[in-house]
Amino acid sequence: MSFIDEIEKRRTFGIISHPDAGKTTLTEKLLLFGGAIQEAGAVKSNKIKKGATSDFMEIERQRGISVATSVLAFNYKGKKINILDTPGHKDFAEDTFRTLTAVDSVIVVIDVAKGVEEQTEKLVEVCRMRSIPMLVFINKLDREGKDAFDLMDEVEQKLGLTVTPLSFPIGMGYDFQGIYNIWEKNINLFSGDSRKDIEDTIAFEDVNNPELDEIIGEKPATRLREELELISEVYPAFDRQAYLDGKLQPVFFGSALNNFGVRELLDCFIQIAPTPRPKESDTRLVKPDEKKFSGFVFKIHANMDPKHRDRLAFVKIVSGTFERNKPYLHVRHNKNLKFSSPNAFFAEKKEIVDISYPGDIVGLHDTGNFKIGDTLTEGENMSFKGIPSFSPEHFRYINNADPMKAKQLEKGIDQLMDEGVAQLFTLEMNNRKVIGTVGALQYEVIQYRLEHEYGAKCSYEQFPAYKACWVKPDDPKSEEFAEFCRIKQKFMARDKFGQLVFLADSEFSIQMAQQKYPSVKLFYTSEFE
Ligand code: G4P
């Protein structure tokens, strides 16, 4: 197969949802279609069950599972599908944001009864800002839920999307009979039996055909005709380019648990979803079909074996081919590295591969060379953009609780921050270290891992910050900037890349600073150019 065919064949995407909407179930059903797994229950949920926040064994178990399910790949109808797993728990939202930098499209799962939930809103906003193509799957149709039109309104209003249904339910809840597939023009009747033949659909080109009344009953048929007419009047027709540009989001309805409407979603997905997309670097736009390899690290995972402190760095291939044992330039270190055992992922397994293509993810064993966001190339000096740090929500001083283990603590903190578990800020005034996280759970994870992986002990102390603002003065030599730094001395810190950060203690102090020092620009993410 030619290099171009290999690229054309790949679909790399993520599934995002609020916890419990059905992401894990849908992933599993997709894998079943690919024949990658044989039975349901093979994909373990990596969500942290409610109430388990202090259960460290649970956290460890979850970490083990999340390595295994980081990338799930399978072949389906001549396409190679890579699903990148995104943690659902909100305390790990930053991990999900970073994974979204490596996907070419996403599927958004929404619970028909709960509608748009908080976590979905946040994740979709990130995708919308990056114009990532999105498909919406409304799940749990076997249950009593909201009206389909109301739900689509809610999706448009709360998520800021423009939707167009490509399938539509026939009845809802107790009256649910199945779906009419607008995309394929057929009817799929719901039997509640997930083992039912997946191809068991009734081709139905024209809903005005009176046969419809015989199949689903007179009343439901009339209603469906009316609803489909309304759809064609109210919603824009599907336009692939608009979808690819992130301007139009097709909607499918189904029930992942019952494996219902999933085949329709997948078949449409492989036809319309984008092949690997070009990516912007600091010097130019890099296209997948360029001959020379380039890629970037979007995730780092500590190895589960405490005796070997190596880690797995997940690299998304942007262009060219990645080959085993070939030297590549680690741009930030300006040094060549070779990888003798790059891992590729298939279903829930990983295996060593000789060659990988754009859209693929390779897992590289790393002994501490990589940070999230690092770029690898075939020699070109450029770095991919778009993996910013977001302002944490929680801040605490971290103290050494065992003076004999200062070195271990430092190394542990350093490596955990490279993995992206949390962010470290070093105060300008006294060099004290402050850890910023998205959720309180991370503090427990850090403490536990420092002790068990690095033999170091830490304690925390509250630090009264509200948000981290990355600072960019119009003129670094100006009197205004000098005064800002002097007045805010106690709150000035450096992030792990040495960038200046203002750890503001309230929204009010941010506003005051902006008014008083207009030439000093403040940003909530680390990437602001
Ligand atoms: P998540 O990864 O998005 O957090 O959700 P997950 O797939 O784990 O699904 C959450 C719950 O919703 C699970 O039930 C799952 O069985 C159920 N579910 C998923 N799809 C459907 C569907 O189409 N219809 C119905 N009725 N339920 C669905 P649970 O009881 O929390 O977990 P489990 O014990 O079944 O694993």
Coordinates of C-alpha atoms and ligand atoms in Angstrom, one line a residue:
M1 CA 0.0 0.0 0.0
S2 CA 1.4 3.4 -0.9
F3 CA 2.3 6.1 1.7
I4 CA -0.7 8.2 0.6
D5 CA -3.1 5.2 0.8
E6 CA -1.8 4.6 4.4
I7 CA -2.7 8.2 5.3
E8 CA -6.1 8.1 3.6
K9 CA -7.0 5.0 5.5
R10 CA -6.5 6.5 9.0
R11 CA -9.1 8.0 11.3
T12 CA -7.8 9.2 14.6
F13 CA -10.4 10.5 17.0
G14 CA -11.5 10.9 20.6
I15 CA -14.8 10.2 22.3
I16 CA -15.8 12.9 24.8
S17 CA -18.7 13.0 27.3
H18 CA -19.7 13.7 30.8
P19 CA -19.0 10.7 33.0
D20 CA -21.7 8.0 32.7
A21 CA -23.1 9.2 29.4
G22 CA -21.8 5.9 27.8
K23 CA -18.3 6.6 26.4
T24 CA -16.8 3.3 27.6
T25 CA -19.8 1.4 26.4
L26 CA -19.7 3.0 23.0
T27 CA -15.9 2.5 22.7
E28 CA -16.4 -1.2 23.4
K29 CA -19.2 -1.6 20.8
L30 CA -17.0 0.1 18.2
L31 CA -14.2 -2.3 19.0
L32 CA -16.6 -5.2 18.6
F33 CA -17.4 -4.0 15.0
G34 CA -13.7 -4.0 14.2
G35 CA -13.5 -7.6 15.5
A36 CA -10.7 -6.2 17.8
I37 CA -12.4 -7.7 20.8
Q38 CA -14.7 -10.7 20.9
E39 CA -17.1 -10.0 23.7
A40 CA -18.6 -7.1 25.6
G41 CA -16.9 -6.3 28.9
A42 CA -13.4 -6.4 27.5
V43 CA -12.8 -2.7 27.7
K44 CA -12.5 -1.6 31.3
S45 CA -13.9 1.7 32.3
N46 CA -11.2 4.0 33.5
K47 CA -13.5 6.3 35.3
I48 CA -12.8 6.8 39.0
K49 CA -15.9 5.6 40.7
K50 CA -17.7 8.1 42.9
G51 CA -16.5 8.1 46.5
A52 CA -13.2 6.4 45.7
T53 CA -11.2 9.6 45.9
S54 CA -9.0 8.4 48.8
D55 CA -8.6 4.9 47.6
F56 CA -5.0 4.8 46.4
M57 CA -5.2 1.3 45.2
E58 CA -8.1 2.4 43.0
I59 CA -5.9 5.2 41.6
E60 CA -3.1 2.8 40.8
R61 CA -5.5 0.3 39.3
Q62 CA -6.9 3.1 37.1
R63 CA -3.5 4.1 36.0
G64 CA -2.8 0.6 34.9
I65 CA -6.0 0.5 32.9
S66 CA -5.5 3.8 31.4
V67 CA -2.2 2.8 29.9
A68 CA -3.9 -0.2 28.3
T69 CA -6.7 1.9 27.0
S70 CA -4.8 5.1 26.0
V71 CA -5.1 4.2 22.3
L72 CA -7.5 1.6 21.0
A73 CA -7.0 0.8 17.4
F74 CA -8.9 -1.5 15.0
N75 CA -9.5 -2.0 11.3
Y76 CA -13.0 -1.6 9.9
K77 CA -14.0 -1.7 6.2
G78 CA -10.5 -1.0 5.0
K79 CA -9.9 1.9 7.5
K80 CA -7.6 2.0 10.4
I81 CA -9.3 3.6 13.3
N82 CA -7.4 5.0 16.3
I83 CA -9.5 5.9 19.3
L84 CA -7.6 8.1 21.8
D85 CA -9.0 7.6 25.3
T86 CA -9.9 10.7 27.3
P87 CA -10.4 10.5 31.1
G88 CA -13.9 11.4 32.1
H89 CA -13.2 12.5 35.6
K90 CA -13.1 16.3 35.8
D91 CA -9.9 16.3 38.0
F92 CA -8.1 14.9 35.0
A93 CA -9.6 17.4 32.5
E94 CA -6.2 18.7 31.6
D95 CA -5.1 15.3 30.4
T96 CA -8.2 15.2 28.2
F97 CA -7.5 18.7 26.8
R98 CA -4.0 17.6 25.8
T99 CA -5.3 14.4 24.2
L100 CA -7.6 16.6 22.1
T101 CA -4.5 18.2 20.5
A102 CA -3.8 14.8 19.0
V103 CA -7.2 13.9 17.6
D104 CA -8.4 14.7 14.1
S105 CA -12.1 14.6 15.1
V106 CA -14.3 13.7 18.0
I107 CA -17.6 12.0 18.8
V108 CA -19.6 13.7 21.6
V109 CA -21.7 11.3 23.6
I110 CA -24.8 12.7 25.3
D111 CA -27.3 11.0 27.6
V112 CA -30.8 11.3 26.2
A113 CA -32.3 11.8 29.7
K114 CA -29.6 14.1 31.2
G115 CA -29.0 16.2 28.1
V116 CA -25.9 18.5 27.9
E117 CA -23.9 18.2 31.1
E118 CA -21.1 20.3 32.6
Q119 CA -18.1 18.3 31.5
T120 CA -19.4 18.0 27.9
E121 CA -19.7 21.8 27.8
K122 CA -16.1 22.3 28.8
L123 CA -14.7 19.7 26.4
V124 CA -16.8 20.8 23.5
E125 CA -15.7 24.4 24.0
V126 CA -12.1 23.3 23.6
C127 CA -13.0 21.4 20.4
R128 CA -15.0 24.3 19.0
M129 CA -12.2 26.8 19.6
R130 CA -9.9 24.5 17.6
S131 CA -12.5 23.8 14.9
I132 CA -12.3 20.1 15.4
P133 CA -14.9 18.2 13.5
M134 CA -17.5 16.8 15.8
L135 CA -20.2 14.1 15.5
V136 CA -22.9 13.9 18.2
F137 CA -24.2 10.6 19.5
I138 CA -27.3 10.8 21.6
N139 CA -27.3 7.7 23.8
K140 CA -29.6 5.6 25.9
L141 CA -32.6 5.8 23.6
D142 CA -33.9 2.7 25.2
R143 CA -34.7 4.8 28.2
E144 CA -37.3 7.5 28.8
G145 CA -35.6 10.7 27.8
K146 CA -36.0 14.3 26.5
D147 CA -37.7 15.0 23.2
A148 CA -35.3 14.8 20.3
F149 CA -36.0 18.3 19.0
D150 CA -35.6 19.8 22.5
L151 CA -32.4 17.9 22.9
M152 CA -31.0 19.2 19.7
D153 CA -32.0 22.8 20.7
E154 CA -30.2 22.2 24.0
V155 CA -27.1 21.0 22.1
E156 CA -27.1 24.1 19.9
Q157 CA -27.7 26.5 22.7
K158 CA -25.5 25.1 25.5
L159 CA -22.7 23.9 23.2
G160 CA -22.8 26.6 20.6
L161 CA -23.1 24.1 17.8
T162 CA -25.1 23.9 14.6
V163 CA -26.5 20.5 14.3
T164 CA -28.2 18.4 11.6
P165 CA -29.7 15.0 12.4
L166 CA -28.5 12.1 10.2
S167 CA -30.7 9.7 12.0
F168 CA -33.9 10.2 14.0
P169 CA -35.7 8.1 16.6
I170 CA -39.1 6.6 15.8
G171 CA -40.9 7.2 19.1
M172 CA -39.1 7.6 22.4
G173 CA -38.8 5.8 25.7
Y174 CA -41.6 3.2 26.0
D175 CA -42.8 3.9 22.5
F176 CA -39.3 3.7 21.1
Q177 CA -39.4 1.6 18.0
G178 CA -36.1 2.2 16.3
I179 CA -34.4 4.8 14.1
Y180 CA -34.8 6.1 10.7
N181 CA -31.4 6.6 9.2
I182 CA -31.5 9.8 7.2
W183 CA -28.0 9.3 5.9
E184 CA -28.5 5.8 4.6
K185 CA -32.2 6.0 4.1
N186 CA -33.2 2.9 6.0
I187 CA -35.1 1.8 9.1
N188 CA -33.6 -0.1 11.9
L189 CA -36.1 -1.6 14.3
F190 CA -35.2 -1.9 17.9
S191 CA -35.5 -5.3 19.5
G192 CA -33.5 -4.8 22.6
D193 CA -31.3 -7.7 21.6
S194 CA -27.7 -6.6 21.2
R195 CA -26.8 -9.8 19.4
K196 CA -29.2 -9.1 16.6
D197 CA -27.7 -9.1 13.2
I198 CA -26.1 -5.7 12.8
E199 CA -27.0 -5.4 9.1
D200 CA -30.7 -6.1 9.9
T201 CA -32.1 -2.8 8.5
I202 CA -34.9 -2.2 6.1
A203 CA -34.0 0.0 3.1
F204 CA -36.5 2.8 2.9
E205 CA -35.8 5.4 0.3
D206 CA -39.1 7.3 0.6
V207 CA -41.0 7.7 3.8
N208 CA -44.1 8.6 2.0
N209 CA -44.4 5.0 0.8
P210 CA -47.5 3.6 2.5
E211 CA -45.5 0.5 3.5
L212 CA -44.1 2.5 6.3
D213 CA -47.5 2.4 8.1
E214 CA -47.4 -1.4 7.9
I215 CA -43.9 -1.6 9.4
I216 CA -44.2 0.9 12.3
G217 CA -47.9 1.5 12.5
E218 CA -50.1 4.3 11.1
K219 CA -49.7 6.8 13.9
P220 CA -46.0 6.6 14.3
A221 CA -45.6 6.6 10.6
T222 CA -47.5 9.9 10.3
R223 CA -45.5 11.4 13.1
L224 CA -42.2 10.3 11.6
R225 CA -43.1 11.9 8.3
E226 CA -44.0 15.1 10.0
E227 CA -40.8 15.1 12.0
L228 CA -38.7 14.4 8.9
E229 CA -40.4 17.2 7.1
L230 CA -39.7 19.6 10.0
I231 CA -36.1 18.5 10.0
S232 CA -35.6 19.2 6.3
E233 CA -37.2 22.7 6.9
V234 CA -35.4 23.6 10.1
Y235 CA -31.9 22.1 10.0
P236 CA -29.3 22.7 7.3
A237 CA -28.6 19.8 4.9
F238 CA -25.5 17.9 5.7
D239 CA -22.4 19.5 4.1
R240 CA -19.2 17.6 4.6
Q241 CA -17.0 20.6 4.2
A242 CA -18.9 22.5 6.9
Y243 CA -18.5 19.5 9.2
L244 CA -14.8 19.3 8.5
D245 CA -14.4 23.0 9.2
G246 CA -16.1 22.5 12.6
K247 CA -19.2 24.5 11.5
L248 CA -21.8 21.8 11.3
Q249 CA -22.3 18.8 13.6
P250 CA -24.2 15.8 12.5
V251 CA -26.3 14.0 15.1
F252 CA -27.0 10.3 15.5
F253 CA -29.3 8.6 18.0
G254 CA -28.9 5.1 19.5
S255 CA -28.2 3.0 22.4
A256 CA -24.7 1.9 22.9
L257 CA -25.6 -0.7 25.5
N258 CA -27.9 -2.4 23.1
N259 CA -25.5 -1.9 20.2
F260 CA -28.2 0.0 18.5
G261 CA -27.5 2.8 16.1
V262 CA -23.8 2.2 16.6
R263 CA -23.1 0.6 13.2
E264 CA -24.9 3.5 11.5
L265 CA -22.7 6.0 13.4
L266 CA -19.5 4.1 12.6
D267 CA -20.3 3.6 8.9
C268 CA -21.1 7.3 8.5
F269 CA -18.0 8.2 10.5
I270 CA -15.6 6.3 8.3
Q271 CA -17.1 8.1 5.2
I272 CA -17.1 11.6 6.5
A273 CA -14.5 11.9 9.3
P274 CA -11.2 13.6 8.3
T275 CA -8.0 11.8 7.5
P276 CA -5.0 13.0 9.5
R277 CA -5.1 16.8 9.5
P278 CA -2.2 19.2 8.9
K279 CA -0.7 20.8 12.0
E280 CA 0.6 24.3 12.7
S281 CA 4.2 24.5 14.0
D282 CA 6.1 27.6 15.1
T283 CA 7.6 28.0 11.6
R284 CA 5.0 26.6 9.2
L285 CA 2.0 24.3 8.5
V286 CA 3.1 20.7 8.4
K287 CA 1.1 18.4 6.1
P288 CA 0.7 14.7 6.7
D289 CA 1.9 13.7 3.2
E290 CA 5.3 15.3 3.6
K291 CA 8.0 12.6 3.3
K292 CA 9.9 13.6 6.4
F293 CA 8.8 12.5 9.8
S294 CA 7.5 14.8 12.4
G295 CA 5.4 14.3 15.5
F296 CA 4.8 15.5 19.1
V297 CA 4.3 14.2 22.6
F298 CA 0.8 14.7 23.9
K299 CA 0.9 12.3 26.8
I300 CA 3.4 10.7 29.1
H301 CA 2.6 7.7 31.3
A302 CA 4.7 6.4 34.1
N303 CA 5.5 2.7 33.8
M304 CA 3.6 0.6 36.2
D305 CA 6.7 -1.3 37.3
P306 CA 8.3 0.6 40.1
K307 CA 11.7 -1.2 39.5
H308 CA 12.1 0.3 36.1
R309 CA 11.5 4.0 36.2
D310 CA 10.9 4.3 32.5
R311 CA 7.9 6.0 31.0
L312 CA 5.9 5.7 27.9
A313 CA 5.7 8.9 25.8
F314 CA 2.8 9.0 23.4
V315 CA 3.7 10.6 20.1
K316 CA 1.2 11.6 17.5
I317 CA 2.7 11.3 14.0
V318 CA 2.0 14.4 12.0
S319 CA 3.9 13.7 8.8
G320 CA 6.1 11.1 7.1
T321 CA 6.8 7.7 8.6
F322 CA 8.2 6.8 12.0
E323 CA 10.7 4.0 11.7
R324 CA 12.2 1.8 14.4
N325 CA 15.9 2.4 15.1
K326 CA 16.1 5.5 12.9
P327 CA 17.6 8.6 14.6
Y328 CA 15.2 11.5 15.1
L329 CA 15.8 15.0 16.3
H330 CA 14.5 15.9 19.8
V331 CA 14.1 19.5 19.0
R332 CA 14.1 21.0 22.5
H333 CA 17.2 19.1 23.5
N334 CA 18.8 19.4 20.0
K335 CA 19.9 15.8 20.1
N336 CA 19.3 12.7 18.1
L337 CA 17.4 9.8 19.6
K338 CA 16.8 6.3 18.3
F339 CA 14.0 4.0 19.5
S340 CA 14.5 0.3 19.4
S341 CA 11.1 -0.7 20.6
P342 CA 8.4 1.7 19.6
N343 CA 5.0 0.5 20.6
A344 CA 1.9 0.6 18.4
F345 CA -1.5 -0.1 19.8
F346 CA -4.1 -2.6 18.7
A347 CA -7.4 -3.2 20.5
E348 CA -6.3 -3.2 24.1
K349 CA -2.8 -4.5 23.4
K350 CA 0.5 -2.9 22.5
E351 CA 3.2 -4.3 20.3
I352 CA 6.5 -3.3 18.8
V353 CA 6.2 -1.9 15.3
D354 CA 8.8 -1.2 12.6
I355 CA 6.9 1.6 10.8
S356 CA 4.0 3.9 11.7
Y357 CA 2.1 6.5 9.6
P358 CA 0.5 9.9 10.1
G359 CA -2.5 9.7 12.3
D360 CA -0.9 6.8 14.3
I361 CA 0.2 7.0 17.8
V362 CA 3.5 5.4 18.9
G363 CA 4.5 4.8 22.5
L364 CA 8.2 5.4 23.1
H365 CA 10.0 4.2 26.2
D366 CA 11.6 7.2 27.8
T367 CA 13.9 7.6 30.7
G368 CA 13.3 11.3 31.3
N369 CA 14.0 13.0 27.9
F370 CA 10.5 14.0 27.2
K371 CA 8.1 16.6 28.4
I372 CA 4.5 17.0 27.1
G373 CA 4.5 19.1 24.0
D374 CA 8.0 18.0 22.8
T375 CA 8.5 17.8 19.0
L376 CA 10.5 15.1 17.2
T377 CA 11.5 15.6 13.6
E378 CA 13.8 14.2 10.9
G379 CA 16.2 17.1 11.4
E380 CA 14.1 20.2 11.0
N381 CA 14.2 22.8 13.7
M382 CA 10.5 23.5 14.5
S383 CA 8.1 22.9 17.3
F384 CA 4.4 22.1 17.1
K385 CA 2.1 24.5 18.7
G386 CA -1.2 24.0 20.5
I387 CA -0.4 22.2 23.7
P388 CA -0.8 25.0 26.2
S389 CA -0.9 24.7 30.0
F390 CA -4.2 25.9 31.4
S391 CA -4.5 27.8 34.6
P392 CA -4.9 25.4 37.5
E393 CA -7.8 25.8 39.9
H394 CA -6.1 24.7 43.1
F395 CA -2.8 25.9 44.6
R396 CA -0.7 24.5 47.4
Y397 CA 2.8 24.9 48.7
I398 CA 4.7 21.6 48.6
N399 CA 7.1 20.9 51.5
N400 CA 9.7 18.2 52.0
A401 CA 8.5 16.0 54.9
D402 CA 11.7 14.0 55.0
P403 CA 14.9 16.1 54.9
M404 CA 17.0 13.0 54.1
K405 CA 15.2 12.5 50.8
A406 CA 15.4 16.0 49.3
K407 CA 17.0 14.7 46.1
Q408 CA 14.3 12.0 45.6
L409 CA 11.6 14.6 46.2
E410 CA 13.0 17.0 43.6
K411 CA 13.4 14.3 41.0
G412 CA 9.9 12.9 41.7
I413 CA 8.3 16.3 41.4
D414 CA 10.2 17.0 38.3
Q415 CA 9.2 13.8 36.6
L416 CA 5.5 14.0 37.7
M417 CA 5.3 17.5 36.3
D418 CA 6.8 16.3 33.0
E419 CA 4.0 13.8 32.9
G420 CA 1.6 16.6 33.2
V421 CA 0.1 15.4 36.5
A422 CA 0.1 19.0 37.7
Q423 CA 1.9 22.2 37.3
L424 CA 4.8 23.5 39.3
F425 CA 5.4 27.2 40.0
T426 CA 8.5 28.4 41.7
L427 CA 8.0 31.7 43.6
E428 CA 10.4 34.4 42.5
M429 CA 10.8 35.8 46.0
N430 CA 11.9 32.8 48.0
N431 CA 12.1 29.8 45.5
R432 CA 9.3 28.0 47.3
K433 CA 7.4 25.5 45.2
V434 CA 3.7 25.7 44.6
I435 CA 1.8 22.9 42.9
G436 CA -1.2 23.9 40.8
T437 CA -3.8 21.3 39.9
V438 CA -7.2 21.1 38.1
G439 CA -8.7 19.0 40.9
A440 CA -8.0 18.3 44.5
L441 CA -7.6 14.6 43.8
Q442 CA -4.2 15.2 42.1
Y443 CA -2.6 16.2 45.5
E444 CA -3.4 12.7 46.8
V445 CA -2.1 11.1 43.6
I446 CA 1.2 13.1 43.8
Q447 CA 1.7 12.4 47.5
Y448 CA 1.1 8.7 47.0
R449 CA 3.3 8.4 43.9
L450 CA 6.2 10.4 45.4
E451 CA 6.2 8.0 48.3
H452 CA 5.8 4.8 46.4
E453 CA 7.8 5.5 43.3
Y454 CA 10.5 7.9 44.5
G455 CA 10.7 7.1 48.3
A456 CA 10.0 10.8 49.1
K457 CA 7.6 12.3 51.5
C458 CA 5.8 15.6 51.1
S459 CA 3.3 17.8 52.9
Y460 CA 1.1 20.6 51.6
E461 CA 0.1 24.0 52.8
Q462 CA -2.5 26.2 51.4
F463 CA -1.4 28.9 49.0
P464 CA -4.0 31.7 48.5
A465 CA -4.1 31.8 44.7
Y466 CA -7.2 31.8 42.6
K467 CA -5.8 31.6 39.0
A468 CA -2.4 31.5 37.3
C469 CA -2.0 34.3 34.7
W470 CA 0.9 34.0 32.3
V471 CA 2.5 37.5 32.0
K472 CA 3.6 39.2 28.9
P473 CA 4.7 42.9 29.1
D474 CA 4.5 45.0 26.0
D475 CA 7.9 46.3 27.0
P476 CA 9.9 44.2 29.4
K477 CA 12.1 47.2 30.2
S478 CA 9.2 49.6 31.0
E479 CA 8.8 51.3 34.3
E480 CA 5.2 50.0 34.4
F481 CA 6.3 46.4 34.2
A482 CA 9.0 46.9 36.9
E483 CA 6.3 48.4 39.2
F484 CA 3.9 45.6 38.5
C485 CA 6.6 43.0 39.5
R486 CA 7.5 45.0 42.6
I487 CA 3.9 45.4 43.8
K488 CA 3.0 41.8 43.0
Q489 CA 6.3 40.5 44.3
K490 CA 4.7 37.9 46.6
F491 CA 2.7 36.4 43.8
M492 CA 5.2 36.3 41.0
A493 CA 6.5 32.8 40.0
R494 CA 8.0 30.9 37.1
D495 CA 6.4 27.9 35.5
K496 CA 8.5 24.8 34.5
F497 CA 9.6 26.5 31.2
G498 CA 10.8 29.6 33.1
Q499 CA 7.8 31.7 31.9
L500 CA 6.7 34.4 34.2
V501 CA 3.4 33.8 36.0
F502 CA 1.2 36.0 38.3
L503 CA -0.6 33.8 40.9
A504 CA -3.6 36.1 41.4
D505 CA -5.6 35.7 44.6
S506 CA -8.9 36.9 43.2
E507 CA -10.7 37.9 40.1
F508 CA -10.7 41.4 41.5
S509 CA -7.0 41.6 41.8
I510 CA -6.7 40.4 38.1
Q511 CA -9.0 43.2 37.1
M512 CA -7.2 45.8 39.1
A513 CA -3.9 44.7 37.7
Q514 CA -5.3 45.0 34.2
Q515 CA -6.6 48.5 34.8
K516 CA -3.5 49.7 36.6
Y517 CA -0.9 48.1 34.3
P518 CA -2.5 48.0 30.8
S519 CA 0.8 47.3 29.1
V520 CA 1.3 44.1 31.1
K521 CA -0.8 41.5 29.4
L522 CA -2.3 38.6 31.4
F523 CA -3.3 35.2 30.0
Y524 CA -5.0 32.1 31.4
T525 CA -3.1 29.7 29.2
S526 CA 0.7 29.4 28.7
E527 CA 0.4 29.7 24.9
F528 CA -0.7 33.1 24.0
E529 CA 1.1 34.1 20.8
Ligands
G4P1 P1 -18.8 6.6 30.7 O1 -17.6 5.8 30.1 O2 -19.2 7.7 29.8 O3 -18.6 7.1 32.1 O4 -20.1 5.6 30.7 P2 -20.2 4.1 30.7 O5 -20.0 3.6 29.3 O6 -19.4 3.4 31.8 O7 -21.8 4.0 31.0 C1 -22.4 4.5 32.2 C2 -23.6 3.6 32.5 O8 -24.6 3.8 31.5 C3 -23.3 2.1 32.6 O9 -24.1 1.6 33.6 C4 -23.7 1.7 31.2 O10 -24.1 0.3 31.2 C5 -24.9 2.5 31.0 N1 -25.2 2.7 29.5 C6 -24.4 2.9 28.5 N2 -25.1 3.0 27.3 C7 -26.4 2.8 27.6 C8 -27.6 2.7 26.9 O11 -27.6 2.8 25.6 N3 -28.7 2.4 27.5 C9 -28.8 2.3 28.9 N4 -29.9 2.0 29.4 N5 -27.7 2.3 29.6 C10 -26.5 2.6 29.0 P3 -23.6 1.4 35.1 O12 -24.7 0.7 35.7 O13 -23.1 2.6 35.7 O14 -22.4 0.5 34.9 P4 -22.2 -1.0 34.6 O15 -22.4 -1.7 35.9 O16 -23.4 -1.4 33.6 O17 -20.9 -1.1 33.9

